[in-house]
XYZ file of C-alpha atoms in Angstrom:
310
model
C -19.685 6.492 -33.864
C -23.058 7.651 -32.101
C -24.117 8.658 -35.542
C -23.696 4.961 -36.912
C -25.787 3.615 -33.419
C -28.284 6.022 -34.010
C -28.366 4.277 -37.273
C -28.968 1.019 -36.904
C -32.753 -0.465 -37.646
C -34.458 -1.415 -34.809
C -36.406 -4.586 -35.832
C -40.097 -5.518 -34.597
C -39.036 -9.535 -34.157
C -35.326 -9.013 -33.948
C -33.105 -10.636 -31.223
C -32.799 -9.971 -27.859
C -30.702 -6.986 -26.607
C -27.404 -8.578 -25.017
C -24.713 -7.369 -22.404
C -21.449 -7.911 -24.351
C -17.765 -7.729 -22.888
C -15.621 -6.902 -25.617
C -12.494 -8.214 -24.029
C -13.528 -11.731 -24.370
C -13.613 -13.175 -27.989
C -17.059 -14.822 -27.595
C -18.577 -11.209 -26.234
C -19.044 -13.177 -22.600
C -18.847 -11.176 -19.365
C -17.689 -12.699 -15.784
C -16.185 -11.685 -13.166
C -13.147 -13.651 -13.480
C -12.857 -11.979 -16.680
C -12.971 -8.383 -15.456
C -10.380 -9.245 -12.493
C -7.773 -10.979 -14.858
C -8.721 -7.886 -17.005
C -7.752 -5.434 -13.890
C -4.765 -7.391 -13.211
C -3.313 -6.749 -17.039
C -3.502 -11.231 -17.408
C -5.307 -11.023 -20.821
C -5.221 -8.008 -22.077
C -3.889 -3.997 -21.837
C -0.215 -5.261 -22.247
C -0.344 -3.959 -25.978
C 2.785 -2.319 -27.327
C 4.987 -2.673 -23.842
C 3.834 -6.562 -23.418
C 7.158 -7.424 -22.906
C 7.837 -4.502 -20.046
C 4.656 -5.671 -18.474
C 5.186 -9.540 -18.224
C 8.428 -8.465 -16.425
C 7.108 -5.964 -14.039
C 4.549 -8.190 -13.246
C 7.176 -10.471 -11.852
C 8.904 -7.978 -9.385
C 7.791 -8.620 -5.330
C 6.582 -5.550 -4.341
C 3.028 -4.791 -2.709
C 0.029 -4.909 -5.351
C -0.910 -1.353 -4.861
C 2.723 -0.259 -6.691
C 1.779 -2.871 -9.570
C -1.556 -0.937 -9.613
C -0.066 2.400 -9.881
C 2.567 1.852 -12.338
C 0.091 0.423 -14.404
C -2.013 3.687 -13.930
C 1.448 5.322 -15.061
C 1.993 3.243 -17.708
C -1.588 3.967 -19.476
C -2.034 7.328 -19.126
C -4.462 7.149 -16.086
C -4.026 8.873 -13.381
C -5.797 11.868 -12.993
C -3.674 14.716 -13.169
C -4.997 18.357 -14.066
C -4.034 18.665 -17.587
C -6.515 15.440 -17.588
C -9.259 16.842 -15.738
C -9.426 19.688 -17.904
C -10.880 18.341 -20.418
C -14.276 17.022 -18.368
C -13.813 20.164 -16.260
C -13.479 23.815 -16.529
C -12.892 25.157 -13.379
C -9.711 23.334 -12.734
C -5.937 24.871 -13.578
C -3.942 23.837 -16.096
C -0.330 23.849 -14.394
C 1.583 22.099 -11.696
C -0.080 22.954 -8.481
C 3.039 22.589 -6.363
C 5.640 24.351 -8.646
C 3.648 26.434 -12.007
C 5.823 25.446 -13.741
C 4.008 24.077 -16.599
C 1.204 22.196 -17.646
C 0.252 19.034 -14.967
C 1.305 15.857 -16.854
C 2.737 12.775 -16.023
C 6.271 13.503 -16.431
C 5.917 16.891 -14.992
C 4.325 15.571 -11.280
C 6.566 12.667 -11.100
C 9.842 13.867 -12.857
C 10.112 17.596 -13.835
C 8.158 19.449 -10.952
C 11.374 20.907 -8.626
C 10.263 18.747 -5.682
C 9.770 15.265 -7.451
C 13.433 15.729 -8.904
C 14.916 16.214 -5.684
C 13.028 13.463 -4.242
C 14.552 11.217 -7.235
C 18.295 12.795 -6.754
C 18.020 11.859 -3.160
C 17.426 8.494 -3.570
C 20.053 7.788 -6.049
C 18.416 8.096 -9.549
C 20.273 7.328 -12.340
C 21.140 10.873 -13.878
C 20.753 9.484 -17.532
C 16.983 9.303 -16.312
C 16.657 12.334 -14.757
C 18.346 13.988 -18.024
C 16.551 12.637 -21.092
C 13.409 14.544 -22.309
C 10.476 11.802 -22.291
C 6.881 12.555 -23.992
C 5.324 9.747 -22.242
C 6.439 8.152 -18.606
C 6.107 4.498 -19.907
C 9.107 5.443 -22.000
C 10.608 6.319 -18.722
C 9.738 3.000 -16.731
C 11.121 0.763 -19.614
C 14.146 3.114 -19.196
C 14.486 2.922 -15.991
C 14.018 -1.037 -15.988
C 16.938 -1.535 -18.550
C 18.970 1.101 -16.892
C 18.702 -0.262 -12.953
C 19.185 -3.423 -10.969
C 15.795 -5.474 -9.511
C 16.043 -3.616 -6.412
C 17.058 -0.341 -7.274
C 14.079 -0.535 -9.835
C 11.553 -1.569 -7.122
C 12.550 1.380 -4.602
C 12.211 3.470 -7.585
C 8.483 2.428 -7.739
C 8.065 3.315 -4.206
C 9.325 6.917 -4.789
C 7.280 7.864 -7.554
C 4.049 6.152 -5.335
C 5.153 8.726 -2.400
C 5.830 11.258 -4.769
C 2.017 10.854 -6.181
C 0.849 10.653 -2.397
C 2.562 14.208 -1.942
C 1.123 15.644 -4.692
C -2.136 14.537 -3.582
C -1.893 15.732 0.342
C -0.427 19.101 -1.027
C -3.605 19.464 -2.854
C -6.378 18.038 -1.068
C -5.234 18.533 2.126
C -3.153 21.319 2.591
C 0.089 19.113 3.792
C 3.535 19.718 2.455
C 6.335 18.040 2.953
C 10.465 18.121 2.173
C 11.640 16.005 0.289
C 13.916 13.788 2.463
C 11.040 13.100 4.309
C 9.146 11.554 0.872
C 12.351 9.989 0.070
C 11.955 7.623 3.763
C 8.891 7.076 3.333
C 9.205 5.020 0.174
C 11.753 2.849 2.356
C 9.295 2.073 5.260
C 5.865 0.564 3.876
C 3.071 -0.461 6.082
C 1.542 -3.216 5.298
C -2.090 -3.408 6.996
C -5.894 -4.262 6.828
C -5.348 -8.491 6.421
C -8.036 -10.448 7.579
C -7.930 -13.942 7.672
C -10.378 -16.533 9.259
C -9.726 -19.503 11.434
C -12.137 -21.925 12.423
C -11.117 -22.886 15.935
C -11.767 -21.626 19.095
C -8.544 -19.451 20.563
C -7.290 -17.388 23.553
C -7.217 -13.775 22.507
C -3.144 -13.578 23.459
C -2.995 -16.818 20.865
C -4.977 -15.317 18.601
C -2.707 -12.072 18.570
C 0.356 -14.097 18.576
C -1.089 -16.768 15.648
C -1.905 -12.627 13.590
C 1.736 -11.727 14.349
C 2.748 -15.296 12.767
C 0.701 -14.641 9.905
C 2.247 -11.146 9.173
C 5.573 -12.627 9.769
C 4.994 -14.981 6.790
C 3.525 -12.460 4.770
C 6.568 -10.269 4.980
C 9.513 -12.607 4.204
C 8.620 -12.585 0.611
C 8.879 -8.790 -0.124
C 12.804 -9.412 1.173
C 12.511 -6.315 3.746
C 15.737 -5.186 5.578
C 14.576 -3.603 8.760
C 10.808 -4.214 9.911
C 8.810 -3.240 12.892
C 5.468 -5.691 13.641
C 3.158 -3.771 15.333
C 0.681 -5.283 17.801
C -1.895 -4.078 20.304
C -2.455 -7.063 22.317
C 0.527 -6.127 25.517
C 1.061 -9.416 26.622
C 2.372 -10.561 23.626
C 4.423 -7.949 22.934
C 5.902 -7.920 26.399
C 6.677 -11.139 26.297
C 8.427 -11.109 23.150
C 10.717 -8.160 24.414
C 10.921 -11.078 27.139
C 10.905 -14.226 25.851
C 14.544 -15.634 27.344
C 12.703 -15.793 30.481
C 9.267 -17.321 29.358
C 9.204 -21.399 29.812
C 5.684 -21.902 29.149
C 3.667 -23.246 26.057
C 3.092 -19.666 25.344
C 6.640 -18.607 25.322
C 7.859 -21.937 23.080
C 5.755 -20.197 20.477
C 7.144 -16.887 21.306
C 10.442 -18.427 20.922
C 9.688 -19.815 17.001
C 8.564 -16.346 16.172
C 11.300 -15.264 17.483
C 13.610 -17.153 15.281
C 11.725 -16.207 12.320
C 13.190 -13.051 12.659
C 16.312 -13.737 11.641
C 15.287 -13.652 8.114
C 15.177 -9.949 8.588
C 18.625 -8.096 8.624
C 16.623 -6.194 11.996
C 13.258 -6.617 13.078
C 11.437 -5.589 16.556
C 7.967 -5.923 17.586
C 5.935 -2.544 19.151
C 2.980 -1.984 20.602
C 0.576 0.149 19.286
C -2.560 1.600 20.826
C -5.940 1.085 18.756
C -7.920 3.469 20.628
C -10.962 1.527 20.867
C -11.984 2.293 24.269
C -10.125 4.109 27.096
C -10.566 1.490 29.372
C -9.125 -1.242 26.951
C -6.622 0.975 25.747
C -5.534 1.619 29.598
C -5.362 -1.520 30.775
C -2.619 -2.300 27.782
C -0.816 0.688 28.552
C -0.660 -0.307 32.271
C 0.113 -4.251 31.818
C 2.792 -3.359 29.183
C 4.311 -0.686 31.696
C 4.184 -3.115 34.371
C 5.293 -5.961 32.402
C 2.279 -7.775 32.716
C 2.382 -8.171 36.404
C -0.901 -7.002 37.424
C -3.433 -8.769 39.093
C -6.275 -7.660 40.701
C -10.179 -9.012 40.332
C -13.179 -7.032 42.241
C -11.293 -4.575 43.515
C -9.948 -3.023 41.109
C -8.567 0.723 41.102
C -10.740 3.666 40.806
C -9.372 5.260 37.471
C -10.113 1.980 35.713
C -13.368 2.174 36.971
C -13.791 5.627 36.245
C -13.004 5.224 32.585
C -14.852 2.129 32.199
C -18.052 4.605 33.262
C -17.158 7.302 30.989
C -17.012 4.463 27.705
C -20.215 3.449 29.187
C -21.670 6.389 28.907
């Protein structure tokens, strides 16, 4: 191929060189086209088109429709893979030696992914079969389990990958029944959304908690914990029987949105920003919100409001 570049004439008066996309059939690069082309909409379906159009149907979080499409093609970059741009690196499983680092050998064979998989409730006929590729494996595993058995399965081989990668780069292992909860209990985080309107802080928190709420229902979740750090709305929605303002209407409609979860609570969570922020949420959710006090205010707030300062 570089031999057949190298030669090509390179005309005095010839056209203009040219940017071209070869996924597009006019040679035409835009963004839109590299996103669709990212999100496997026009093309890198090939042979498993069919597998693909299905699994792009299931309601789980993009990142596991990202990373069984890394699966899928070949792509993640496991040491067997590296090897070849790399000389330094080793060959075999780095949690078990037991073999060369592929695919089916982090996520299936290695000791620790298999008990992971047993522990959830794998089908054995998939734990059995030999596979040379772990596409083979998903399109298995699609024809062999239910929609929701299928989906969890996703979720195990993502924690699986994650403890690979903290056993490596960071030193952290883990047992297995430990990965195995951690596929069941997703966080989903880092939404931003803008409204343009002016708002209390405690409505804006409340309006975010609304907005996660919604987000949610569709992944049909069991048990879910909503995790806020603004503690007057979380107080007052562990209280909101006893709350007969505007405020606590609202509380009330979240409230009854969580009865499309089979259990759902809401907890506060410190963000660390400051001490003195993170104090004063600490003390109003201990005290239920109760506080009041203006000028004079106690010394160890002050004293922490100083130290921030400084």
């Amino acid at each position: 191929m570089v031999g057949r570049i190298c030669d090509i004439p390179i005309l005095p008066h010839g056209p203009s060189d040219r940017v071209v996309w070869f996924h597009n059939v006019h040679g035409i690069y835009t963004t839109k086209l590299a996103y669709f082309w990212l999100l496997l909409k026009s093309i890198g379906y090939g042979q498993h088109r069919f597998f693909w159009k299905l699994f792009w149907k299931l309601r789980v979080l993009p990142k596991l429709h990202v990373f069984a499409w890394q699966i899928g093609n070949e792509l993640l970059s496991k040491n067997s893979k590296i090897l070849a741009i790399k000389y330094n690196v080793v060959r075999e499983c780095s949690r078990c030696r037991g073999g060369d680092e592929t695919l089916i050998q982090a996520l299936k064979n290695c000791p620790k992914a298999r008990d992971v998989l047993i522990m959830g409730g794998i089908d054995n006929r998939l734990l059995n079969k030999k596979y040379e590729l772990y596409i083979d494996c998903l399109k298995d595993s699609m024809r062999l389990l239910d929609k929701k058995a299928f989906e969890d399965f996703i979720s195990t081989l993502w924690n699986i990958w994650n403890d690979r990668n903290n056993a490596i780069f960071r030193g952290k292992k883990e047992d297995a029944r430990m990965i195995w909860e951690r596929a069941h209990d997703f966080l989903l985080c880092g939404r931003a959304i803008f409204i343009d309107k002016a708002a209390n802080p405690k409505w804006a928190k409340l309006d975010a908690l609304l907005v996660g709420i919604q987000l949610t229902q569709p992944l049909n979740l069991d048990k879910v914990i909503f995790k806020a750090d603004c503690a007057c709305t979380v107080t007052r929605l562990c209280k909101h029987k006893d709350d007969i303002t505007i405020f606590g209407y609202r509380i009330k409609k979240v409230r009854e949105m969580f009865d499309s979860f089979s259990k759902a609570k809401v907890k506060w969570v410190n963000r660390w920003g400051n001490k003195a922020t993170d104090f004063l949420c600490k003390w109003s959710s201990s005290n239920y919100c109760n506080m009041l006090f203006e000028i004079d205010y106690p010394s160890d707030i002050h004293n922490l409001v100083i130290v921030d300062a400084i």
